[in-house]
mmCIF file of C-alpha atoms in Angstrom:
data_model
loop_
_atom_site.group_PDB
_atom_site.id
_atom_site.type_symbol
_atom_site.label_atom_id
_atom_site.label_comp_id
_atom_site.label_asym_id
_atom_site.label_seq_id
_atom_site.Cartn_x
_atom_site.Cartn_y
_atom_site.Cartn_z
ATOM 1 C CA ILE A 1 3.426 -23.856 -12.983
ATOM 2 C CA ASN A 2 -0.126 -22.569 -12.860
ATOM 3 C CA LYS A 3 -2.224 -19.521 -13.844
ATOM 4 C CA GLY A 4 -1.106 -17.624 -10.772
ATOM 5 C CA ASN A 5 2.666 -17.937 -11.221
ATOM 6 C CA VAL A 6 3.137 -18.302 -14.967
ATOM 7 C CA LYS A 7 3.589 -14.536 -15.444
ATOM 8 C CA GLY A 8 6.594 -14.612 -13.110
ATOM 9 C CA LEU A 9 8.514 -17.189 -15.152
ATOM 10 C CA LYS A 10 11.731 -15.990 -16.756
ATOM 11 C CA LEU A 11 14.680 -17.485 -18.551
ATOM 12 C CA ALA A 12 17.166 -18.858 -16.012
ATOM 13 C CA TYR A 13 19.888 -19.698 -18.535
ATOM 14 C CA ALA A 14 20.480 -20.813 -22.112
ATOM 15 C CA VAL A 15 23.039 -23.135 -23.644
ATOM 16 C CA ALA A 16 23.997 -22.864 -27.304
ATOM 17 C CA ILE A 17 24.056 -26.245 -29.004
ATOM 18 C CA GLY A 18 24.322 -27.243 -32.635
ATOM 19 C CA GLY A 19 25.213 -24.364 -34.906
ATOM 20 C CA GLY A 20 26.880 -26.501 -37.541
ATOM 21 C CA SER A 21 24.335 -26.108 -40.313
ATOM 22 C CA ALA A 22 21.541 -23.928 -41.642
ATOM 23 C CA ASN A 23 17.880 -24.556 -40.788
ATOM 24 C CA GLU A 24 18.579 -26.418 -37.569
ATOM 25 C CA ASN A 25 15.816 -27.174 -35.122
ATOM 26 C CA LEU A 26 15.448 -28.868 -31.769
ATOM 27 C CA GLN A 27 12.567 -31.292 -31.281
ATOM 28 C CA ALA A 28 13.980 -33.374 -28.432
ATOM 29 C CA THR A 29 12.792 -33.128 -24.850
ATOM 30 C CA PRO A 30 15.788 -32.819 -22.496
ATOM 31 C CA LEU A 31 16.184 -35.455 -19.798
ATOM 32 C CA ALA A 32 17.150 -34.305 -16.292
ATOM 33 C CA GLU A 33 18.925 -36.434 -13.703
ATOM 34 C CA ASP A 34 20.814 -35.296 -10.592
ATOM 35 C CA GLY A 35 21.196 -31.742 -11.913
ATOM 36 C CA TYR A 36 22.485 -32.791 -15.332
ATOM 37 C CA LEU A 37 20.585 -32.393 -18.591
ATOM 38 C CA TYR A 38 20.907 -34.753 -21.539
ATOM 39 C CA VAL A 39 19.644 -33.489 -24.876
ATOM 40 C CA VAL A 40 20.137 -34.556 -28.471
ATOM 41 C CA ASP A 41 20.102 -32.147 -31.406
ATOM 42 C CA GLN A 42 18.717 -32.587 -34.908
ATOM 43 C CA TRP A 43 21.938 -34.257 -36.083
ATOM 44 C CA GLY A 44 22.015 -36.876 -33.316
ATOM 45 C CA VAL A 45 24.685 -35.082 -31.281
ATOM 46 C CA LEU A 46 24.156 -35.851 -27.596
ATOM 47 C CA TYR A 47 25.065 -33.224 -24.973
ATOM 48 C CA LYS A 48 25.529 -33.589 -21.231
ATOM 49 C CA ILE A 49 24.942 -30.210 -19.586
ATOM 50 C CA ASP A 50 25.750 -29.392 -15.961
ATOM 51 C CA GLY A 51 22.810 -27.390 -14.637
ATOM 52 C CA ARG A 52 23.337 -28.052 -10.933
ATOM 53 C CA ASP A 53 23.850 -24.443 -9.865
ATOM 54 C CA GLY A 54 20.886 -23.229 -11.941
ATOM 55 C CA GLN A 55 22.751 -20.165 -13.191
ATOM 56 C CA THR A 56 25.869 -21.034 -15.168
ATOM 57 C CA PRO A 57 25.339 -24.157 -17.237
ATOM 58 C CA ARG A 58 28.221 -25.736 -19.093
ATOM 59 C CA ILE A 59 28.525 -28.558 -21.570
ATOM 60 C CA ILE A 60 30.392 -31.432 -19.891
ATOM 61 C CA TRP A 61 30.754 -33.517 -23.044
ATOM 62 C CA ARG A 62 29.203 -34.064 -26.439
ATOM 63 C CA MET A 63 28.976 -37.282 -28.417
ATOM 64 C CA ASP A 64 28.817 -36.716 -32.171
ATOM 65 C CA PRO A 65 27.694 -39.806 -34.126
ATOM 66 C CA GLY A 66 28.964 -38.304 -37.377
ATOM 67 C CA GLN A 67 25.521 -38.142 -38.946
ATOM 68 C CA GLU A 68 25.241 -36.581 -42.374
ATOM 69 C CA LYS A 69 23.661 -33.120 -42.063
ATOM 70 C CA LEU A 70 20.409 -33.752 -43.908
ATOM 71 C CA PRO A 71 17.047 -32.359 -42.744
ATOM 72 C CA LEU A 72 15.576 -34.843 -40.313
ATOM 73 C CA SER A 73 14.216 -34.968 -36.800
ATOM 74 C CA ASN A 74 15.658 -36.452 -33.648
ATOM 75 C CA ARG A 75 13.141 -36.445 -30.845
ATOM 76 C CA GLY A 76 15.117 -37.483 -27.824
ATOM 77 C CA ALA A 77 16.975 -39.983 -25.709
ATOM 78 C CA ALA A 78 16.374 -42.460 -22.914
ATOM 79 C CA LEU A 79 18.301 -43.200 -19.738
ATOM 80 C CA TRP A 80 19.142 -46.779 -18.768
ATOM 81 C CA GLY A 81 21.535 -47.438 -15.907
ATOM 82 C CA ASN A 82 24.731 -45.536 -16.655
ATOM 83 C CA LEU A 83 23.870 -45.154 -20.354
ATOM 84 C CA VAL A 84 22.134 -42.522 -22.458
ATOM 85 C CA ILE A 85 20.513 -44.204 -25.471
ATOM 86 C CA THR A 86 19.983 -42.209 -28.670
ATOM 87 C CA VAL A 87 19.414 -42.744 -32.383
ATOM 88 C CA ALA A 88 21.266 -41.453 -35.418
ATOM 89 C CA ASN A 89 20.793 -41.794 -39.155
ATOM 90 C CA TYR A 90 22.735 -42.254 -42.382
ATOM 91 C CA PRO A 91 23.055 -45.118 -41.563
ATOM 92 C CA SER A 92 20.252 -45.680 -39.056
ATOM 93 C CA ARG A 93 21.620 -46.855 -35.733
ATOM 94 C CA VAL A 94 21.051 -46.895 -31.981
ATOM 95 C CA ILE A 95 23.889 -45.632 -29.782
ATOM 96 C CA ALA A 96 24.513 -46.105 -26.054
ATOM 97 C CA THR A 97 26.771 -43.469 -24.478
ATOM 98 C CA ASN A 98 28.358 -43.704 -21.031
ATOM 99 C CA LYS A 99 26.841 -40.927 -18.868
ATOM 100 C CA ASP A 100 30.111 -40.231 -17.050
ATOM 101 C CA THR A 101 32.623 -40.208 -19.903
ATOM 102 C CA GLY A 102 30.610 -39.422 -23.043
ATOM 103 C CA LYS A 103 32.217 -42.424 -24.751
ATOM 104 C CA VAL A 104 30.160 -44.789 -26.888
ATOM 105 C CA ALA A 105 29.505 -48.046 -25.017
ATOM 106 C CA TRP A 106 27.812 -49.802 -27.929
ATOM 107 C CA GLU A 107 26.340 -48.991 -31.326
ATOM 108 C CA THR A 108 23.877 -51.114 -33.303
ATOM 109 C CA ASN A 109 23.303 -50.646 -37.023
ATOM 110 C CA MET A 110 19.568 -50.783 -37.799
ATOM 111 C CA HIS A 111 19.790 -49.852 -41.503
ATOM 112 C CA ASP A 112 17.999 -52.795 -43.118
ATOM 113 C CA GLN A 113 16.451 -51.078 -46.156
ATOM 114 C CA GLU A 114 16.752 -47.947 -48.268
ATOM 115 C CA ASP A 115 15.257 -44.787 -46.698
ATOM 116 C CA VAL A 116 14.705 -46.282 -43.223
ATOM 117 C CA GLN A 117 15.159 -43.611 -40.555
ATOM 118 C CA LEU A 118 15.017 -43.444 -36.779
ATOM 119 C CA THR A 119 13.425 -40.214 -35.585
ATOM 120 C CA ALA A 120 11.518 -41.061 -32.391
ATOM 121 C CA ALA A 121 13.142 -41.243 -28.982
ATOM 122 C CA VAL A 122 13.885 -44.799 -27.910
ATOM 123 C CA LEU A 123 12.138 -46.314 -24.917
ATOM 124 C CA ALA A 124 13.976 -48.098 -22.099
ATOM 125 C CA ILE A 125 11.796 -50.829 -20.578
ATOM 126 C CA LYS A 126 13.394 -53.167 -18.035
ATOM 127 C CA ASP A 127 16.414 -54.664 -19.846
ATOM 128 C CA LYS A 128 15.303 -53.744 -23.387
ATOM 129 C CA ILE A 129 15.623 -50.697 -25.599
ATOM 130 C CA ILE A 130 12.583 -50.319 -27.869
ATOM 131 C CA VAL A 131 13.098 -48.502 -31.169
ATOM 132 C CA GLY A 132 10.802 -47.963 -34.145
ATOM 133 C CA ALA A 133 11.593 -47.274 -37.777
ATOM 134 C CA ALA A 134 10.217 -44.328 -39.725
ATOM 135 C CA GLY A 135 9.727 -43.965 -43.436
ATOM 136 C CA GLY A 136 6.441 -45.673 -44.257
ATOM 137 C CA ASP A 137 5.485 -42.556 -46.209
ATOM 138 C CA ARG A 138 8.505 -43.223 -48.464
ATOM 139 C CA GLY A 139 7.846 -46.940 -48.972
ATOM 140 C CA VAL A 140 9.793 -48.252 -45.988
ATOM 141 C CA ARG A 141 8.409 -51.387 -44.390
ATOM 142 C CA ASP A 142 8.378 -50.080 -40.818
ATOM 143 C CA TRP A 143 9.221 -52.133 -37.762
ATOM 144 C CA ILE A 144 9.571 -52.037 -33.983
ATOM 145 C CA ALA A 145 12.619 -53.710 -32.454
ATOM 146 C CA GLY A 146 13.853 -54.671 -29.019
ATOM 147 C CA LEU A 147 17.570 -54.474 -28.244
ATOM 148 C CA ASP A 148 19.390 -55.829 -25.211
ATOM 149 C CA ALA A 149 20.061 -52.669 -23.186
ATOM 150 C CA ALA A 150 23.450 -53.830 -21.901
ATOM 151 C CA THR A 151 24.924 -54.954 -25.241
ATOM 152 C CA GLY A 152 22.785 -53.446 -28.031
ATOM 153 C CA LYS A 153 22.244 -56.858 -29.595
ATOM 154 C CA LEU A 154 18.960 -57.283 -31.470
ATOM 155 C CA VAL A 155 16.573 -59.455 -29.427
ATOM 156 C CA TRP A 156 13.426 -59.178 -31.556
ATOM 157 C CA LYS A 157 11.950 -57.245 -34.490
ATOM 158 C CA LEU A 158 8.284 -56.949 -35.445
ATOM 159 C CA ARG A 159 7.623 -55.767 -38.989
ATOM 160 C CA ALA A 160 4.539 -53.733 -39.820
ATOM 161 C CA GLY A 161 2.432 -54.922 -42.720
ATOM 162 C CA PRO A 162 3.194 -57.413 -45.470
ATOM 163 C CA HIS A 163 6.584 -57.946 -47.055
ATOM 164 C CA ASP A 164 5.544 -56.665 -50.465
ATOM 165 C CA GLU A 165 3.218 -54.081 -51.975
ATOM 166 C CA ARG A 166 0.141 -56.303 -51.766
ATOM 167 C CA ILE A 167 -1.947 -57.473 -48.859
ATOM 168 C CA LEU A 168 -4.352 -60.284 -48.228
ATOM 169 C CA ALA A 169 -7.877 -58.912 -47.895
ATOM 170 C CA ARG A 170 -10.975 -61.072 -47.677
ATOM 171 C CA GLY A 171 -9.070 -64.159 -48.787
ATOM 172 C CA ARG A 172 -7.337 -62.751 -51.872
ATOM 173 C CA MET A 173 -4.333 -60.600 -52.723
ATOM 174 C CA THR A 174 -5.198 -56.988 -53.429
ATOM 175 C CA SER A 175 -3.568 -53.562 -53.641
ATOM 176 C CA ARG A 176 -2.957 -52.164 -50.177
ATOM 177 C CA TRP A 177 -4.265 -48.718 -51.149
ATOM 178 C CA ARG A 178 -7.478 -49.946 -52.807
ATOM 179 C CA TRP A 179 -8.262 -52.118 -49.779
ATOM 180 C CA ALA A 180 -7.390 -49.335 -47.304
ATOM 181 C CA VAL A 181 -9.615 -46.784 -49.058
ATOM 182 C CA LYS A 182 -12.536 -49.195 -49.294
ATOM 183 C CA ASN A 183 -12.276 -50.524 -45.727
ATOM 184 C CA CYS A 184 -10.642 -47.726 -43.730
ATOM 185 C CA GLY A 185 -11.848 -44.531 -45.384
ATOM 186 C CA ARG A 186 -9.750 -41.891 -47.054
ATOM 187 C CA PRO A 187 -6.037 -42.823 -47.343
ATOM 188 C CA SER A 188 -3.415 -40.810 -45.527
ATOM 189 C CA VAL A 189 -1.157 -40.783 -48.591
ATOM 190 C CA ARG A 190 -2.339 -38.564 -51.413
#
């Protein structure tokens, strides 16, 4: 796509997904592989869409994690081998779905504290699935975790920041917000 051909672009086809609740949105980037599209909606529902003929797409299967329909974001999936890896919330979990059947291969509960959410697309790197928690703006102690891609078992977890509301700054315990304002400029939380 460039300046010369952009005016000739037109909609090739559309596929209706979601539709189960008001105020839905789609923030995920679809993944394409061998003519199939994999996309996850706001509620964590994963769709496999056959787009091979480029004219008449159809939904092959959908995997519904049974997420509560609360306003939240779901920003995508990752492909690893024969699995599509996604996240869902309430409770927060990572789900691996078989690309051929649409059946869940494994599911790992990541809900380790109140208000923790998973909104970013996971990352598949070698034999690990990397996932990060969201919710620091609501008091969640965020983390990044690595799961075994084949089994979903937790391999490692790195927590962000201290375990309580105070941090060590210049050799003494202090409020995290006072220290951040003094040393990092204006805080992001108002």
